[in-house]
Short mmCIF file of C-alpha atoms in Angstrom, two decimals:
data_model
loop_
_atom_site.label_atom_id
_atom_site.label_comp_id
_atom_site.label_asym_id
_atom_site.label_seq_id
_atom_site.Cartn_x
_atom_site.Cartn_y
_atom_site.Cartn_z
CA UNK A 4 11.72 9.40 -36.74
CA UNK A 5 8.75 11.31 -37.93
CA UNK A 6 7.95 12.25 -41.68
CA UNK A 7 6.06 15.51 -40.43
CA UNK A 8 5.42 18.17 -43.44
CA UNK A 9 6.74 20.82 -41.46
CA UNK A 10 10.21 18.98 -40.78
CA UNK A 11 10.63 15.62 -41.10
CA UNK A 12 12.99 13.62 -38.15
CA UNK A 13 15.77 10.73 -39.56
CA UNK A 14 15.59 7.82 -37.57
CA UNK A 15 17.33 9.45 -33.97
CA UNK A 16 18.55 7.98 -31.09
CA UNK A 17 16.38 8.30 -27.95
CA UNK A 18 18.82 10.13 -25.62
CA UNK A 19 17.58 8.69 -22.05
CA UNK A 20 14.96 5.54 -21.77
CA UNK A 21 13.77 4.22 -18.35
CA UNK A 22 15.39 1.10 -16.90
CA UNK A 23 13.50 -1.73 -15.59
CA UNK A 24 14.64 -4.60 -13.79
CA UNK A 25 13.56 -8.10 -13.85
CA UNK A 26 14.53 -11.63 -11.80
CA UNK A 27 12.68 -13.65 -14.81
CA UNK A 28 11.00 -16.85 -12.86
CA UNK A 29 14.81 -17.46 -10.75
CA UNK A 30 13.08 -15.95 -7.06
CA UNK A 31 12.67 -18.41 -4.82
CA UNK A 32 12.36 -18.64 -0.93
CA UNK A 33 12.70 -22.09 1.54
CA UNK A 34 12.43 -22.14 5.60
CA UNK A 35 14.46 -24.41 7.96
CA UNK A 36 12.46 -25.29 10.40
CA UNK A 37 9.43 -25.28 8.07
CA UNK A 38 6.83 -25.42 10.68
CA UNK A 39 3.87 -23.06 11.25
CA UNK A 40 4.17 -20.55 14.21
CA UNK A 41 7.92 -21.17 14.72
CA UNK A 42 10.96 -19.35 14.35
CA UNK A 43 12.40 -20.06 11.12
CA UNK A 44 15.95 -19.63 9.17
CA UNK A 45 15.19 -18.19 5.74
CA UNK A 46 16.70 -18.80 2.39
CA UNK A 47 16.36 -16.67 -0.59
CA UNK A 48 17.77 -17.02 -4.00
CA UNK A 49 17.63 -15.10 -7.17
CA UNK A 50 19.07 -14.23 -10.80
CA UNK A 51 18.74 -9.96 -11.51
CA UNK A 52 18.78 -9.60 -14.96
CA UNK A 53 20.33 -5.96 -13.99
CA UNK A 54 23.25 -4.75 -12.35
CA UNK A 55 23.56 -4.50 -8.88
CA UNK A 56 25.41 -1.02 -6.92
CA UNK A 57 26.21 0.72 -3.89
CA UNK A 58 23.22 1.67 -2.49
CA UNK A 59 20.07 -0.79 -4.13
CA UNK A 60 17.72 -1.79 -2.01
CA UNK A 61 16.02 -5.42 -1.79
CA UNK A 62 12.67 -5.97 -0.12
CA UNK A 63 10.83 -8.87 0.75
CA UNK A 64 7.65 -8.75 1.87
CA UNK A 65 6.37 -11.45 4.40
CA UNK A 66 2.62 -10.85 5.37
CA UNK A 67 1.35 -13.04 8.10
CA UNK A 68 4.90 -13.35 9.47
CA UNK A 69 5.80 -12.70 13.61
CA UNK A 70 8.15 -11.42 15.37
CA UNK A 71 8.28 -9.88 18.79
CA UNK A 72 10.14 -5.92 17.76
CA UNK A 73 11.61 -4.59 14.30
CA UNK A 74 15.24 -5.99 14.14
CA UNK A 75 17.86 -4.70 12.36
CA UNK A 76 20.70 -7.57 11.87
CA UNK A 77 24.64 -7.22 10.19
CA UNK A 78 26.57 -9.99 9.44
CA UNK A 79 29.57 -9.27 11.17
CA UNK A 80 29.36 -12.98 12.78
CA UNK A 81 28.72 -14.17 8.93
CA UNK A 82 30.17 -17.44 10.07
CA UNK A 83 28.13 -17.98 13.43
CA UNK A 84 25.68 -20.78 12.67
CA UNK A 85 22.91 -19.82 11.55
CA UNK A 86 22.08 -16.82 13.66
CA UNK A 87 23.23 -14.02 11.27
CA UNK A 88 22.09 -12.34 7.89
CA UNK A 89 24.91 -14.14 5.29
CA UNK A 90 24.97 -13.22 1.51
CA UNK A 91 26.74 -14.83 -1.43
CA UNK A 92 28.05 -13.46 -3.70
CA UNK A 93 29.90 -12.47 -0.16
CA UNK A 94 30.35 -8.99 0.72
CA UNK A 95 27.05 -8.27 -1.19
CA UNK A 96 25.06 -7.11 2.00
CA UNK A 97 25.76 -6.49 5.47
CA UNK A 98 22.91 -5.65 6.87
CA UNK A 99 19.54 -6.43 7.11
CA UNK A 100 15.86 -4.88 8.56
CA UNK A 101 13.11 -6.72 9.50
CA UNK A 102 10.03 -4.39 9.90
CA UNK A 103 7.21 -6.76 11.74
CA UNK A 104 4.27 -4.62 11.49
CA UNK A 105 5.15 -4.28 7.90
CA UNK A 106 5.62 -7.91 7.44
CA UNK A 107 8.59 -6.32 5.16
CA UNK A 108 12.34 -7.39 5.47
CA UNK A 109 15.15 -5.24 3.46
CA UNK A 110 18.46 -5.86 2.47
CA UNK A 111 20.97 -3.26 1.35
CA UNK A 112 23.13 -3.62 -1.43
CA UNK A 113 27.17 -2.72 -0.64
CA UNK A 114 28.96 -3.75 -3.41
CA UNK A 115 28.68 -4.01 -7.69
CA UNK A 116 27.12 -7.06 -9.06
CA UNK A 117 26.83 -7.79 -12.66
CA UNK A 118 24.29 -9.22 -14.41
CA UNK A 119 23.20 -12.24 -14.48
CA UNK A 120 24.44 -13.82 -10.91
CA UNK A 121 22.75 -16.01 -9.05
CA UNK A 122 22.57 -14.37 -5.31
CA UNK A 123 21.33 -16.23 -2.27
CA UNK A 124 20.67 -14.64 0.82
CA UNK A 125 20.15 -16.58 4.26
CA UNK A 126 18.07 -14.97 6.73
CA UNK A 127 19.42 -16.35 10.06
CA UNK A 128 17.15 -16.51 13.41
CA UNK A 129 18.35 -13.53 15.26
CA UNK A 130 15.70 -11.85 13.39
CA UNK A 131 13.41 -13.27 15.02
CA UNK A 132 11.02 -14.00 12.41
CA UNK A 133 8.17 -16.87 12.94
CA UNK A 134 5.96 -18.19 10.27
CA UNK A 135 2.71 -17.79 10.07
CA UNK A 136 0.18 -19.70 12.53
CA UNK A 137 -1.38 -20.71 9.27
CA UNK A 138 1.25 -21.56 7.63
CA UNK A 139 2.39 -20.62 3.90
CA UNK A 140 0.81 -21.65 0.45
CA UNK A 141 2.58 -23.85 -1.58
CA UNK A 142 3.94 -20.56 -3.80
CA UNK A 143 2.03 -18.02 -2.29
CA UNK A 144 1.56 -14.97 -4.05
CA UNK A 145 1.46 -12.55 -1.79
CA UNK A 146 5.14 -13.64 -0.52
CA UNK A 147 7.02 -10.73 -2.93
CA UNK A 148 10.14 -9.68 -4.05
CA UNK A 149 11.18 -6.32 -5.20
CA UNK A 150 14.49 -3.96 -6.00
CA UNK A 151 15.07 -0.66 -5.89
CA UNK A 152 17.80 -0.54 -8.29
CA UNK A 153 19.59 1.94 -10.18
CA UNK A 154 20.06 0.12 -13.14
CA UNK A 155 16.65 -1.16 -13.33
CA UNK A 156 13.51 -1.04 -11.07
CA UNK A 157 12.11 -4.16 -10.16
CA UNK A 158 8.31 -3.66 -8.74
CA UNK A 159 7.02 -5.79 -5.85
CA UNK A 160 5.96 -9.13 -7.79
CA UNK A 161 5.38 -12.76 -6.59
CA UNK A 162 8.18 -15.20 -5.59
CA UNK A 163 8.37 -17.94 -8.52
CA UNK A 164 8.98 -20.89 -6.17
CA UNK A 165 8.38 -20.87 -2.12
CA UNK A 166 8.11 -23.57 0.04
CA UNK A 167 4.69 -24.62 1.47
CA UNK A 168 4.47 -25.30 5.23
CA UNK A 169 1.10 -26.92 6.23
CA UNK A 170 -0.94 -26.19 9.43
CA UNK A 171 -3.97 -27.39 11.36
CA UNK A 172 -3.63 -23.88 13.70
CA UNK A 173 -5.08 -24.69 16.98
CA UNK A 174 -8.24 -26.60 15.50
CA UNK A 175 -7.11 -30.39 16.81
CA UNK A 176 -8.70 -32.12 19.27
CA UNK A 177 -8.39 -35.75 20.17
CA UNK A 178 -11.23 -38.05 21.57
CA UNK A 179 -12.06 -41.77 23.32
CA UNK A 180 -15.32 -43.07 23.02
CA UNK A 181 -15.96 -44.88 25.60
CA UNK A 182 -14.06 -42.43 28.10
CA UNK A 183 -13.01 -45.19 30.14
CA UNK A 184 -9.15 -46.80 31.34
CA UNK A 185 -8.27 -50.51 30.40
CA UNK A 186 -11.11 -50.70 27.68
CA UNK A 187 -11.19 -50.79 24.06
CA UNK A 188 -12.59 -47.63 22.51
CA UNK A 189 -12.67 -45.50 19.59
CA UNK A 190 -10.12 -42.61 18.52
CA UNK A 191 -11.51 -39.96 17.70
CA UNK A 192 -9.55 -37.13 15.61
CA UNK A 193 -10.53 -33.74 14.35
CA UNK A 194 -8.66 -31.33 13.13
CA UNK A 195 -8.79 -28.85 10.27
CA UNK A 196 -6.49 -28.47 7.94
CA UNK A 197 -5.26 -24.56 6.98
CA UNK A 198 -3.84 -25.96 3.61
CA UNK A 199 -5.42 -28.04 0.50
CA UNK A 200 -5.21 -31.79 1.64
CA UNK A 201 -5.09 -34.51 -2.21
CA UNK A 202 -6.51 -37.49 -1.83
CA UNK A 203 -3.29 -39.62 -1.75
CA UNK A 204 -2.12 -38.01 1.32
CA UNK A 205 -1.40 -40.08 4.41
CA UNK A 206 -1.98 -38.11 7.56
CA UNK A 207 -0.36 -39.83 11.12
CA UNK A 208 -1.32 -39.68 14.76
CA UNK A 209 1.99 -40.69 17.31
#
């Protein structure tokens, strides 16, 4: 509405106003193995507070993650282990793209999904995608999600929970002082550690 002098506006409807998505604080990502430098089996889960249709596009974006090629997986062998890209609600994707340089993995969306649904999406190993050598921050926020929705945009932004995976790289080294068989001698461990380490933590050498 508008109370100009030269013709005031009534309180109107506004005939088209932007969508924009959001996943509130549900997005959150585990790995099985969770061990630095290793191929990995990825789970993702999430609430969209918009619809879902034909045609949206999810993105996750993985920075720091390997993987020898750019893959691009379906889930025809849904049921196969753990080697395929699997989706529930099912039937919600069917195939998936895993862009390596890009550190950037993308799921398309092939059916309608209401509001309001939790979704979980399991990234199987025939991607091919490793962790990072360093491993991953306990939440890290450069580990995004983002959808390309009609019914609401949802802008790359931060995973709410992800798993941390620790990782001393290739920094350990192990040492006996004296050198020498059949004697008693000192251990001697150094390492250094790619992730915060709290005082209460107990580290072990096997």
């Amino acid at each position: 509405s508008t109370e100009a002098s030269l013709g005031p506006v009534l309180p109107t409807s506004i005939v088209v106003t932007q969508p924009v998505g959001s996943f509130t604080d549900t997005a959150s990502m585990r790995f099985e193995p969770g061990r630095a430098g290793m191929l990995t089996n990825i789970s993702i889960s999430f609430v969209p507070q918009m619809r879902l249709t034909f045609g949206d596009m999810l993105s996750f974006y993985l920075p720091g993650f390997q993987g020898s090629t750019d893959v691009v997986v379906g889930n025809e062998s849904v049921y196969d282990g753990n080697r395929t890209l699997a989706c529930e609600p099912q039937g919600l994707c069917t195939v998936g793209n895993w862009y390596v340089n890009k550190g950037q993995l993308t799921v398309a969306v092939t059916m309608e999904l209401e509001p309001d649904q939790n979704i979980s999406i399991k990234i199987g190993e025939a991607f091919n995608i490793s962790l990072p050598d360093v491993g991953v921050r306990l939440d890290q926020a450069t580990i995004q999600i983002e959808a390309n929705a009609y019914f609401g945009r949802v802008l790359p932004r931060a995973f709410s929970r992800v798993q941390a995976v620790g990782s001393f790289t290739k920094s350990t080294s192990l040492r006996f002082d004296p050198p020498q068989a059949d004697a008693a001698c000192d251990i001697i461990l150094t390492f250094t550690a790619e992730m915060k380490i709290m005082s209460s933590t107990n580290s072990s050498l096997r």
